[in-house]
CSV table of C-alpha atoms in Angstrom, one decimal:
chain,number,residue,atom,x,y,z
F,1277,UNK,CA,166.9,224.5,128.6
F,1278,UNK,CA,166.1,226.1,125.3
F,1279,UNK,CA,162.6,224.9,125.2
F,1280,UNK,CA,160.7,223.7,122.1
F,1281,UNK,CA,162.2,225.4,119.0
F,1282,UNK,CA,160.1,226.1,115.9
F,1283,UNK,CA,161.1,227.5,112.6
F,1284,UNK,CA,160.3,229.6,110.8
F,1285,UNK,CA,158.4,231.9,113.1
F,1286,UNK,CA,156.6,233.4,110.2
F,1287,UNK,CA,155.9,232.1,106.7
F,1288,UNK,CA,154.2,233.8,103.9
F,1289,UNK,CA,153.7,231.8,100.7
F,1290,UNK,CA,151.5,231.6,97.7
F,1291,UNK,CA,148.8,229.1,97.1
F,1292,UNK,CA,150.1,225.9,95.6
F,1293,UNK,CA,153.6,226.2,97.1
F,1294,UNK,CA,155.0,223.6,99.4
F,1295,UNK,CA,155.5,224.6,103.0
F,1296,UNK,CA,157.7,222.9,105.6
F,1297,UNK,CA,157.5,223.7,109.3
F,1298,UNK,CA,160.2,222.5,111.6
F,1299,UNK,CA,160.3,221.6,115.3
F,1300,UNK,CA,163.0,220.6,117.8
F,1301,UNK,CA,161.5,219.2,121.0
F,1302,UNK,CA,163.0,219.6,124.4
F,1303,UNK,CA,165.9,217.2,124.9
F,1304,UNK,CA,164.8,214.0,126.6
F,1305,UNK,CA,161.1,214.4,125.7
F,1306,UNK,CA,159.8,211.4,123.9
F,1307,UNK,CA,156.4,212.6,122.7
F,1308,UNK,CA,155.8,215.4,120.1
F,1309,UNK,CA,152.6,217.0,119.1
F,1310,UNK,CA,151.6,219.3,116.2
F,1311,UNK,CA,148.7,221.6,116.7
F,1312,UNK,CA,147.0,224.2,114.5
F,1313,UNK,CA,145.2,227.3,115.9
F,1314,UNK,CA,142.7,229.4,114.2
F,1315,UNK,CA,140.1,231.8,115.4
F,1316,UNK,CA,137.3,229.7,113.9
F,1317,UNK,CA,138.4,226.3,115.1
F,1318,UNK,CA,140.5,227.0,118.1
F,1319,UNK,CA,143.4,224.7,118.9
F,1320,UNK,CA,143.3,221.4,117.0
F,1321,UNK,CA,145.6,218.4,117.4
F,1322,UNK,CA,146.9,217.4,114.0
F,1323,UNK,CA,149.2,214.5,114.9
F,1324,UNK,CA,151.4,213.2,117.7
F,1325,UNK,CA,154.4,210.9,117.9
F,1326,UNK,CA,155.7,208.7,120.7
F,1327,UNK,CA,159.4,207.7,120.4
F,1328,UNK,CA,159.4,209.0,116.9
F,1329,UNK,CA,156.5,206.8,115.8
F,1330,UNK,CA,153.2,208.5,114.7
F,1331,UNK,CA,150.5,207.3,117.1
F,1332,UNK,CA,147.4,209.3,116.0
F,1333,UNK,CA,147.1,211.3,112.8
F,1334,UNK,CA,143.3,211.5,112.8
F,1335,UNK,CA,143.5,215.3,113.1
F,1336,UNK,CA,145.5,215.7,109.9
F,1337,UNK,CA,143.1,217.6,107.6
F,1338,UNK,CA,143.8,215.8,104.4
F,1339,UNK,CA,146.5,214.2,102.3
F,1340,UNK,CA,148.1,217.5,101.6
F,1341,UNK,CA,149.4,217.4,105.1
F,1342,UNK,CA,152.2,215.1,106.2
F,1343,UNK,CA,154.5,214.9,109.2
F,1344,UNK,CA,157.7,213.1,109.9
F,1345,UNK,CA,159.9,212.5,112.9
F,1346,UNK,CA,163.2,211.0,111.6
F,1347,UNK,CA,164.9,211.2,115.0
F,1348,UNK,CA,164.2,212.2,118.6
F,1349,UNK,CA,165.3,215.8,118.1
F,1350,UNK,CA,163.6,216.8,114.9
F,1351,UNK,CA,160.1,216.8,113.3
F,1352,UNK,CA,158.6,218.4,110.2
F,1353,UNK,CA,155.1,219.2,109.1
F,1354,UNK,CA,154.7,219.6,105.4
F,1355,UNK,CA,151.8,221.0,103.4
F,1356,UNK,CA,151.8,220.4,99.7
F,1357,UNK,CA,150.2,222.1,97.9
F,1358,UNK,CA,149.2,224.9,100.3
F,1359,UNK,CA,145.9,226.6,100.2
F,1360,UNK,CA,144.6,229.9,101.8
F,1361,UNK,CA,142.5,228.0,104.3
F,1362,UNK,CA,145.7,226.5,105.7
F,1363,UNK,CA,146.6,229.9,107.1
F,1364,UNK,CA,146.9,229.5,110.9
F,1365,UNK,CA,149.4,229.4,113.7
F,1366,UNK,CA,151.0,226.0,113.9
F,1367,UNK,CA,152.4,224.9,117.3
F,1368,UNK,CA,154.7,222.1,118.2
F,1369,UNK,CA,154.7,220.7,121.8
F,1370,UNK,CA,156.6,218.0,123.6
F,1371,UNK,CA,156.4,216.1,126.8
F,1372,UNK,CA,158.0,213.3,128.8
F,1373,UNK,CA,156.5,210.0,129.7
F,1374,UNK,CA,156.3,210.9,133.4
F,1375,UNK,CA,154.9,214.4,133.1
F,1376,UNK,CA,151.2,213.4,133.4
F,1377,UNK,CA,150.8,214.7,129.9
F,1378,UNK,CA,151.9,218.3,130.7
F,1379,UNK,CA,153.0,219.6,127.4
F,1380,UNK,CA,155.6,222.3,126.6
F,1381,UNK,CA,154.8,224.4,123.6
F,1382,UNK,CA,157.0,226.1,121.1
F,1383,UNK,CA,156.4,229.7,120.1
F,1384,UNK,CA,154.5,228.7,116.9
F,1385,UNK,CA,154.8,229.4,113.2
F,1386,UNK,CA,152.4,231.9,111.8
F,1387,UNK,CA,151.6,230.7,108.2
F,1388,UNK,CA,149.9,232.9,105.7
F,1389,UNK,CA,148.9,231.4,102.4
F,1390,UNK,CA,148.0,234.0,99.8
L,929,UNK,CA,135.8,218.4,118.3
L,930,UNK,CA,136.8,220.2,121.5
L,931,UNK,CA,135.9,218.4,124.7
L,932,UNK,CA,136.6,221.3,127.0
L,933,UNK,CA,134.3,224.2,126.9
L,934,UNK,CA,135.3,227.3,128.7
L,935,UNK,CA,132.9,229.9,130.1
L,936,UNK,CA,132.9,232.8,129.7
L,937,UNK,CA,134.4,233.3,126.3
L,938,UNK,CA,135.7,236.7,127.4
L,939,UNK,CA,136.1,238.4,130.8
L,940,UNK,CA,137.1,241.9,131.6
L,941,UNK,CA,137.8,243.0,135.2
L,942,UNK,CA,139.6,245.7,137.1
L,943,UNK,CA,143.1,245.1,138.4
L,944,UNK,CA,143.0,243.6,141.9
L,945,UNK,CA,139.7,241.8,141.4
L,946,UNK,CA,139.4,238.0,141.2
L,947,UNK,CA,138.8,236.3,137.9
L,948,UNK,CA,137.0,233.0,137.7
L,949,UNK,CA,136.8,230.9,134.6
L,950,UNK,CA,134.9,227.6,134.1
L,951,UNK,CA,135.5,224.5,132.0
L,952,UNK,CA,133.1,221.7,131.2
L,953,UNK,CA,134.1,218.4,129.6
L,954,UNK,CA,132.3,215.3,128.4
L,955,UNK,CA,134.3,212.1,129.0
L,956,UNK,CA,136.2,210.4,131.9
L,957,UNK,CA,139.6,212.0,132.4
L,958,UNK,CA,142.9,211.2,134.0
L,959,UNK,CA,143.6,214.9,134.8
L,960,UNK,CA,142.7,218.4,133.8
L,961,UNK,CA,145.2,221.1,133.0
L,962,UNK,CA,145.0,224.9,132.6
L,963,UNK,CA,147.2,226.7,130.2
L,964,UNK,CA,147.8,230.4,129.5
L,965,UNK,CA,148.5,232.0,126.1
L,966,UNK,CA,149.8,235.5,125.8
L,967,UNK,CA,149.1,237.2,122.5
L,968,UNK,CA,151.3,235.9,119.8
L,969,UNK,CA,152.9,233.3,122.0
L,970,UNK,CA,152.7,229.6,122.7
L,971,UNK,CA,150.7,228.0,125.5
L,972,UNK,CA,152.3,227.8,128.9
L,973,UNK,CA,151.2,225.2,131.5
L,974,UNK,CA,149.8,226.7,134.7
L,975,UNK,CA,148.5,223.9,136.8
L,976,UNK,CA,147.3,220.3,136.7
L,977,UNK,CA,144.7,218.6,138.8
L,978,UNK,CA,144.3,214.9,138.8
L,979,UNK,CA,140.9,213.2,138.6
L,980,UNK,CA,141.1,212.1,142.3
L,981,UNK,CA,141.8,215.7,143.5
L,982,UNK,CA,139.1,218.3,144.2
L,983,UNK,CA,141.2,221.4,144.7
L,984,UNK,CA,144.7,222.6,144.1
L,985,UNK,CA,146.5,225.8,144.7
L,986,UNK,CA,149.6,227.4,143.1
L,987,UNK,CA,150.4,231.0,144.1
L,988,UNK,CA,147.4,233.1,143.1
L,989,UNK,CA,145.8,230.3,141.2
L,990,UNK,CA,143.1,228.0,142.6
L,991,UNK,CA,141.7,225.1,140.6
L,992,UNK,CA,138.7,223.0,141.5
L,993,UNK,CA,137.5,219.8,139.9
L,994,UNK,CA,134.1,218.2,140.1
L,995,UNK,CA,134.2,214.9,138.3
L,996,UNK,CA,130.5,214.3,139.0
L,997,UNK,CA,129.6,217.4,137.1
L,998,UNK,CA,132.5,217.1,134.7
L,999,UNK,CA,133.5,220.6,135.4
L,1000,UNK,CA,136.5,222.7,136.6
L,1001,UNK,CA,137.1,226.2,137.6
L,1002,UNK,CA,140.2,228.4,137.6
L,1003,UNK,CA,140.3,231.3,140.0
L,1004,UNK,CA,143.0,234.0,139.7
L,1005,UNK,CA,143.1,236.1,142.9
L,1006,UNK,CA,144.3,239.7,143.1
L,1007,UNK,CA,144.5,240.0,139.3
L,1008,UNK,CA,147.3,242.0,137.7
L,1009,UNK,CA,147.6,243.6,134.3
L,1010,UNK,CA,150.2,240.9,133.4
L,1011,UNK,CA,147.4,238.3,133.8
L,1012,UNK,CA,145.8,239.5,130.6
L,1013,UNK,CA,145.9,236.5,128.3
L,1014,UNK,CA,143.7,233.6,127.0
L,1015,UNK,CA,143.3,230.7,129.3
L,1016,UNK,CA,142.6,227.2,128.1
L,1017,UNK,CA,141.5,224.1,129.9
L,1018,UNK,CA,142.8,220.8,128.6
L,1019,UNK,CA,141.6,217.4,129.4
L,1020,UNK,CA,143.6,214.2,129.4
L,1021,UNK,CA,140.9,211.6,128.5
L,1022,UNK,CA,141.2,208.3,130.2
L,1023,UNK,CA,142.9,205.8,127.8
L,1024,UNK,CA,144.3,208.5,125.5
L,1025,UNK,CA,147.8,210.0,125.4
L,1026,UNK,CA,146.7,213.3,124.1
L,1027,UNK,CA,145.2,216.5,125.4
L,1028,UNK,CA,141.9,218.0,124.2
L,1029,UNK,CA,141.8,221.8,124.5
L,1030,UNK,CA,138.8,224.0,124.9
L,1031,UNK,CA,138.2,227.2,123.0
L,1032,UNK,CA,139.6,229.4,125.8
L,1033,UNK,CA,138.6,232.4,127.8
L,1034,UNK,CA,140.1,235.7,126.9
L,1035,UNK,CA,140.8,237.6,130.1
L,1036,UNK,CA,141.5,241.3,130.1
L,1037,UNK,CA,142.7,243.1,133.3
L,1038,UNK,CA,142.1,246.8,133.2
L,1039,UNK,CA,144.5,249.0,135.2
C-alpha cells in the first residue's frame, strides 16, 4: 500500500498567490482529514470528509481557505489569496469506518508564503 | 482548542532509560491514541486504548488510561536513539468523528 500521498511536498509562493495542495487517501478509506501544523498552534484540524462529503469545516481559518473532495481518491485544499501567516505544514490523513478512528497521515506539504 | 495536553513538553534521557509522557484531556472519550512524529515527517499511529481499558502493551510501549482523572500515560521502556521524536496524544471525543491532538512531547534520547 502506498499510503497517503500528498503533493507538492514543498511549496514556496508569494503573498497573494493561489496555492493548491493535493491529497490521495489510502484506497478503501472513506474519511479524509486536513490538518495544519505550526509551532505556535500545534496540530489543528481544518476540515474532514466522510464519503466525499464535508462534515466539519469549523477549523477552516477563513474564507480564503476552501477544500474539495470530488471523488474517493482525491482531495484539494486551496488558499486564495495566500498570506505569510498561512506558512505551515499541511497534513492530510485518512481512515476507514472500522478503524476506531485510527488515522493514517501523509508526509505533509511544507508551505512558505513570502 | 487542543483537548489533550501533554506533559512534559520536552524530555531528554539517556539511551536505555525509560521515558514516560503524560496526557490530560477534558471531555468524555471513545478512545485515546498515541502518535509519533519524526522530524519532517507525518504522524504515525502507535497505540490505541479504548475508554473501557486501563492498560495496554505493544512491544516496548505501555499505555495507561484513567478515565476518572481524564489522563493517560505512555511509557517507552529501554529507550533507543531511534525513539527520538515528538509524541502526541489524541482523543476521540464521544459523539465526534474526529481526533483532537495535544501539543506533543519532544523526546530526545541521548546515546
